[in-house]
PDB file of C-alpha atoms in Angstrom:
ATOM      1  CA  UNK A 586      75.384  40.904  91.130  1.00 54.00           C
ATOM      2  CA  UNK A 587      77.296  37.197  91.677  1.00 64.00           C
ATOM      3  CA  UNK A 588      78.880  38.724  87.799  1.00 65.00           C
ATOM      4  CA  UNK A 589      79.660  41.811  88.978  1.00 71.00           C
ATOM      5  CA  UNK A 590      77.647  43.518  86.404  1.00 72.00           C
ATOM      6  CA  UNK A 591      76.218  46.818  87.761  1.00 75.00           C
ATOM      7  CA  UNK A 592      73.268  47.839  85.913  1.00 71.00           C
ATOM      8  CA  UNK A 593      71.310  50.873  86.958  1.00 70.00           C
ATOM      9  CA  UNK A 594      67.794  49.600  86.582  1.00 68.00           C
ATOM     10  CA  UNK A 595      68.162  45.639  87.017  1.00 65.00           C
ATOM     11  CA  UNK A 596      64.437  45.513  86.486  1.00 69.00           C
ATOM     12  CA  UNK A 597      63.912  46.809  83.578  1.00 70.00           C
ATOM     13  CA  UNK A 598      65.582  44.247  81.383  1.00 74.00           C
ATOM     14  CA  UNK A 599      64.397  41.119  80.069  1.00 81.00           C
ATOM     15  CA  UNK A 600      65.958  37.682  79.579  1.00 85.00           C
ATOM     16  CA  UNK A 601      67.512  38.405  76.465  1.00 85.00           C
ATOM     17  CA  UNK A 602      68.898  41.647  77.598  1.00 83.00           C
ATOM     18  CA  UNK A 603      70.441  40.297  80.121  1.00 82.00           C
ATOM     19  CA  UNK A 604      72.152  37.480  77.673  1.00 87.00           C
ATOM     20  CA  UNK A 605      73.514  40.512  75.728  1.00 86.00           C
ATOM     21  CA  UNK A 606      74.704  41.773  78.356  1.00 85.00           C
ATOM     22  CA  UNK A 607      76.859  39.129  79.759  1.00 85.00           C
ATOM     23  CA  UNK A 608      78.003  38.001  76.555  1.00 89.00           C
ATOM     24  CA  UNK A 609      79.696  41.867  76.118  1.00 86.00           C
ATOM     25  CA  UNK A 610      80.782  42.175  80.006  1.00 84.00           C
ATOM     26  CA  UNK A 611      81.545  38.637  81.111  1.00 87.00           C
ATOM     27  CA  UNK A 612      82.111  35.953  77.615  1.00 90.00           C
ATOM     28  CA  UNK A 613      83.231  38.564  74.968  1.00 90.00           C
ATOM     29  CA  UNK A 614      86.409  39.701  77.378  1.00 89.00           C
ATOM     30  CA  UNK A 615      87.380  35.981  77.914  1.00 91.00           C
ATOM     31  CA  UNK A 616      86.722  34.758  74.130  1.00 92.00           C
ATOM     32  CA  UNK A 617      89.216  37.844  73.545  1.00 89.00           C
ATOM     33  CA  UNK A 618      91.813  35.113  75.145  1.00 90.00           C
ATOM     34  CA  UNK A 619      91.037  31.794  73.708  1.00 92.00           C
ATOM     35  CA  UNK A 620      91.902  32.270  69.887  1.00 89.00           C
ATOM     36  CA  UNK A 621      89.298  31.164  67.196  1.00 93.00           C
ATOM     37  CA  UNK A 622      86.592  30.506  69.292  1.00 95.00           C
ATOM     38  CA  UNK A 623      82.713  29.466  67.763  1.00 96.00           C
ATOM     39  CA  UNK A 624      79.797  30.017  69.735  1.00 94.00           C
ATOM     40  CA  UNK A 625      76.760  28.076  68.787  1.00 94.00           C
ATOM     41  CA  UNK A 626      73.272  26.904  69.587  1.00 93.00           C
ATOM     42  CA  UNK A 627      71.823  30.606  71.153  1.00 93.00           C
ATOM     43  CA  UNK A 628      68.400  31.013  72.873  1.00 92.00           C
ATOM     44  CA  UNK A 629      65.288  30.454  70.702  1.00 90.00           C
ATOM     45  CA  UNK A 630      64.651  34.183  71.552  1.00 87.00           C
ATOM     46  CA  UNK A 631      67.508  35.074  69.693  1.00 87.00           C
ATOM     47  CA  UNK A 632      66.780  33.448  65.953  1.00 84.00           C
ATOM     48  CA  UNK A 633      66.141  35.631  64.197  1.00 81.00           C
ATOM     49  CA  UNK A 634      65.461  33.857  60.533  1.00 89.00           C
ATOM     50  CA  UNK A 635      67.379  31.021  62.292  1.00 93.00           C
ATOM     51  CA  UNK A 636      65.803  27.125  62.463  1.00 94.00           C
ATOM     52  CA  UNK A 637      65.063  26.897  65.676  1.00 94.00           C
ATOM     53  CA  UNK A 638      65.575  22.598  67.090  1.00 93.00           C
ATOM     54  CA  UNK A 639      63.755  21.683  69.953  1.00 89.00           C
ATOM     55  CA  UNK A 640      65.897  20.138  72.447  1.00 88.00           C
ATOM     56  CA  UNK A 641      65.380  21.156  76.365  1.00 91.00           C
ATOM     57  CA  UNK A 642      66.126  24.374  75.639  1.00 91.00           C
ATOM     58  CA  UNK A 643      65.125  24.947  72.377  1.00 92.00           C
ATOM     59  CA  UNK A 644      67.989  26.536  70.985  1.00 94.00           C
ATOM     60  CA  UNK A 645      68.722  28.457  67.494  1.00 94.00           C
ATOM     61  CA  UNK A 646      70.849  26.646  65.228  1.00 95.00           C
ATOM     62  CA  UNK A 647      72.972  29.988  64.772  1.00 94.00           C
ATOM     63  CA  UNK A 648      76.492  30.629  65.416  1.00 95.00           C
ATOM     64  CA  UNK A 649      79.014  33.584  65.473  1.00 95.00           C
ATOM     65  CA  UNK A 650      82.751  33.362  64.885  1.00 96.00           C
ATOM     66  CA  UNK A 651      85.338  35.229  67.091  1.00 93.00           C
ATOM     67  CA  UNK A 652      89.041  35.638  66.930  1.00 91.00           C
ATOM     68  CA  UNK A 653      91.111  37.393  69.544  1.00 84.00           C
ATOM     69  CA  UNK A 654      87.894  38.891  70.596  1.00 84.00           C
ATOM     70  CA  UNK A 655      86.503  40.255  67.685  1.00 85.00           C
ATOM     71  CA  UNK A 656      83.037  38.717  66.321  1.00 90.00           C
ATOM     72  CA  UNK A 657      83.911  38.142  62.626  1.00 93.00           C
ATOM     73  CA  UNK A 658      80.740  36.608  61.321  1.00 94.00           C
ATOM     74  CA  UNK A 659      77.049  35.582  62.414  1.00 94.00           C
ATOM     75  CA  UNK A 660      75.767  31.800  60.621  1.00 95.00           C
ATOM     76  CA  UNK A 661      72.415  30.254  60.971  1.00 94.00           C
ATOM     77  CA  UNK A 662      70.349  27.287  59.193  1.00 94.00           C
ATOM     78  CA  UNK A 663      67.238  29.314  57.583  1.00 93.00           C
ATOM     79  CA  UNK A 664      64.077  28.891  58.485  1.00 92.00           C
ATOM     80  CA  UNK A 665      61.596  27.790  55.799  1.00 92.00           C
ATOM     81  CA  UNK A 666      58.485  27.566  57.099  1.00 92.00           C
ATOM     82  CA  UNK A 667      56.284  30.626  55.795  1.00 93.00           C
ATOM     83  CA  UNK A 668      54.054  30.402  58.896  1.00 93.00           C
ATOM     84  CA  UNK A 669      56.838  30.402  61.273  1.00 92.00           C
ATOM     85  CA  UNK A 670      58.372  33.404  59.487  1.00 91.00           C
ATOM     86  CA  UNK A 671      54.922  35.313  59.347  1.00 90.00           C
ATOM     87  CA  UNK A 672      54.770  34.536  63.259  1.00 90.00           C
ATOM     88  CA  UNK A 673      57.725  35.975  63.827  1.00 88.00           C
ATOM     89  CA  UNK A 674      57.641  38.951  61.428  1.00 88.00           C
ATOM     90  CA  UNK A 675      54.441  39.985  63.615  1.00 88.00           C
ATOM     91  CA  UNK A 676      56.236  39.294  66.493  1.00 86.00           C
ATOM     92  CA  UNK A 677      58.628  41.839  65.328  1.00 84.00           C
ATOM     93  CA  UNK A 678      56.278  44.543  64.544  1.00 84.00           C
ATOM     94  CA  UNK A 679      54.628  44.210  67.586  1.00 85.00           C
ATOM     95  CA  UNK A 680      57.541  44.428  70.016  1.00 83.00           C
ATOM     96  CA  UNK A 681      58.813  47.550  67.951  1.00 84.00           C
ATOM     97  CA  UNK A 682      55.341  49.190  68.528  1.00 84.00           C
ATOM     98  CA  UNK A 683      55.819  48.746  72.394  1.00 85.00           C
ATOM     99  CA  UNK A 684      59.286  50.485  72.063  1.00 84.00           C
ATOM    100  CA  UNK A 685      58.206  53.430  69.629  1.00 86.00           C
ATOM    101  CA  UNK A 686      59.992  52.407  66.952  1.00 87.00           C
ATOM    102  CA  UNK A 687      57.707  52.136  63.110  1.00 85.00           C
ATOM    103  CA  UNK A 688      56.389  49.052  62.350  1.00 76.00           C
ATOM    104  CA  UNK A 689      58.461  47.226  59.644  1.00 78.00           C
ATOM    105  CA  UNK A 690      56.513  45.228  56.438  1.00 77.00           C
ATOM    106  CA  UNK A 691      55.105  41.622  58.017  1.00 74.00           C
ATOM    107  CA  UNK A 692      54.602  40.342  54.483  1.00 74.00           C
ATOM    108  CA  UNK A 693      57.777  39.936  52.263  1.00 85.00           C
ATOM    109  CA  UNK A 694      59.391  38.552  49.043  1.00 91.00           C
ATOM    110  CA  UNK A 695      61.246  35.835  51.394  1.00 90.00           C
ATOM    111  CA  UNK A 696      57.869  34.421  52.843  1.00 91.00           C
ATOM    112  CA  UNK A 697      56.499  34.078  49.368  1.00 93.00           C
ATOM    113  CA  UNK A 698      59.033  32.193  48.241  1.00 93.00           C
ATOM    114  CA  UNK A 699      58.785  29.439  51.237  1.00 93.00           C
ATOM    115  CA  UNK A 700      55.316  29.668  50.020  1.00 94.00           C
ATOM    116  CA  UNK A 701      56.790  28.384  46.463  1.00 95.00           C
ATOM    117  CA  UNK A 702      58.877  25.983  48.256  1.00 93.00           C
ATOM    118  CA  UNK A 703      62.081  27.541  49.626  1.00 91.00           C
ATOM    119  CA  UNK A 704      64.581  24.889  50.145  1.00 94.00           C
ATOM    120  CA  UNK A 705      66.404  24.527  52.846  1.00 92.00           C
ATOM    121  CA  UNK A 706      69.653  26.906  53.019  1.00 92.00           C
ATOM    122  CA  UNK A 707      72.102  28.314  55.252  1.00 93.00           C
ATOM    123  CA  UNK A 708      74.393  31.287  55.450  1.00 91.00           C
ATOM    124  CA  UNK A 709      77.077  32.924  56.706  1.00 94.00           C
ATOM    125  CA  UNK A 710      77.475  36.906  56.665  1.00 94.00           C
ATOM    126  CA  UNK A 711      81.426  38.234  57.337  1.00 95.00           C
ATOM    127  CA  UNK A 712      82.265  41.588  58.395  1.00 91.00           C
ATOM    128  CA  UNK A 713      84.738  42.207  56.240  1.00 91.00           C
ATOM    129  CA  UNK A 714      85.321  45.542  58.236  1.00 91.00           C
ATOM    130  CA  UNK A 715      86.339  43.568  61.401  1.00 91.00           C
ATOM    131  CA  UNK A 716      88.195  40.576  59.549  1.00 92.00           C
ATOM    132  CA  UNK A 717      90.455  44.278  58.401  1.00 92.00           C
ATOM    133  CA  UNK A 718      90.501  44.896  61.902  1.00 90.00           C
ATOM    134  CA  UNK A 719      91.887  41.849  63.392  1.00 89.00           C
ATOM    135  CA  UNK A 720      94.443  41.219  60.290  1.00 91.00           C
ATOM    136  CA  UNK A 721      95.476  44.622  60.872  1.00 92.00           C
ATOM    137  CA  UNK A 722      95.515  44.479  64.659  1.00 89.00           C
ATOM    138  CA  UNK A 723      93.285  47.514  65.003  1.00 89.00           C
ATOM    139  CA  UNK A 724      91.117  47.997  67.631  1.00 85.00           C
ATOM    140  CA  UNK A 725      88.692  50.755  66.264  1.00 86.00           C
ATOM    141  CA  UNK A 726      86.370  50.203  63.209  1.00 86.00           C
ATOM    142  CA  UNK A 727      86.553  53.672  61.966  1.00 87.00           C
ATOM    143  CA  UNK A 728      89.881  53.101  61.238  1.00 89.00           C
ATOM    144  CA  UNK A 729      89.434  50.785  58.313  1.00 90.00           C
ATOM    145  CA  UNK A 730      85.738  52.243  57.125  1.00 87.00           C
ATOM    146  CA  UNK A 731      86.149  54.754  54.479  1.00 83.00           C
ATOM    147  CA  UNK A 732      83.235  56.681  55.774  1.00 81.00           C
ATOM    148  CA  UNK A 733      82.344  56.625  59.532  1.00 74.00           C
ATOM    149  CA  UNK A 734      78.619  57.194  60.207  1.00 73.00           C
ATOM    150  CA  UNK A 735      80.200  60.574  62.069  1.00 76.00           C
ATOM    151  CA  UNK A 736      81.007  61.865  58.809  1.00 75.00           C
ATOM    152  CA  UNK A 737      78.954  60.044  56.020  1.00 65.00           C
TER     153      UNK A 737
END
């Protein structure tokens, strides 16, 4: 490809795999660079729980934090629209069907409590495992986890 990505079956990935996939091969590597670098406003596809704004893309109103390469921590604006989130949560479960994988629970405590009136909220969640990392100037994550999954 024009990226020089090689992929063995082009075809069988969708949009968003392909955004993953340049973001590790192509952005990631650069980012690794530039310092303290925020990345914000990601595809609508990938909101997760994240407001979604509609501008031309609609975009997520989500970010992730990286220094010298390393993606320290994921923040979004929360949805809180119970409808939206049911939507999605069967969205979810569907797409996990198609791959195989077991349904997860549509209903849950967090749409019942938009339901109540959720207020708006936002969040931020830090890997503390790869802020060790990069203060330490380690490249692995096994080497500051006290149990890797290869021996837990």
């Amino acid at each position: 490809s024009e990226l020089g990505i090689r992929v063995q079956a082009p075809e069988s990935l969708d949009r968003d795999a392909w955004l993953n996939l340049i973001l590790a091969e192509r952005v990631e590597p650069w980012i690794a660079g530039q310092g303290a670098v925020f990345l914000h406003d990601f595809p609508a596809s990938q909101s997760a729980l994240a407001r979604v704004r509609s501008d031309l893309p609609p975009v997520a109103e989500r970010f992730e934090l990286y220094i010298g390469g390393v993606e320290l921590c994921n923040g979004y604006h929360e949805i809180t629209d119970a409808d939206e989130l049911h939507q999605r949560m069967e969205q979810q479960a569907a797409l996990r069907g198609r791959e195989g994988l077991s349904a997860l629970p549509v209903d849950s405590h967090l749409e019942i409590a938009m339901r109540r009136g959720y207020p708006a909220s936002s969040g931020v969640a830090l890997g503390y495992d790869r802020l060790l990392m990069w203060l330490w100037g380690l490249s692995r994550i096994d080497d500051v986890i006290a149990f890797p999954w290869e021996i837990a």
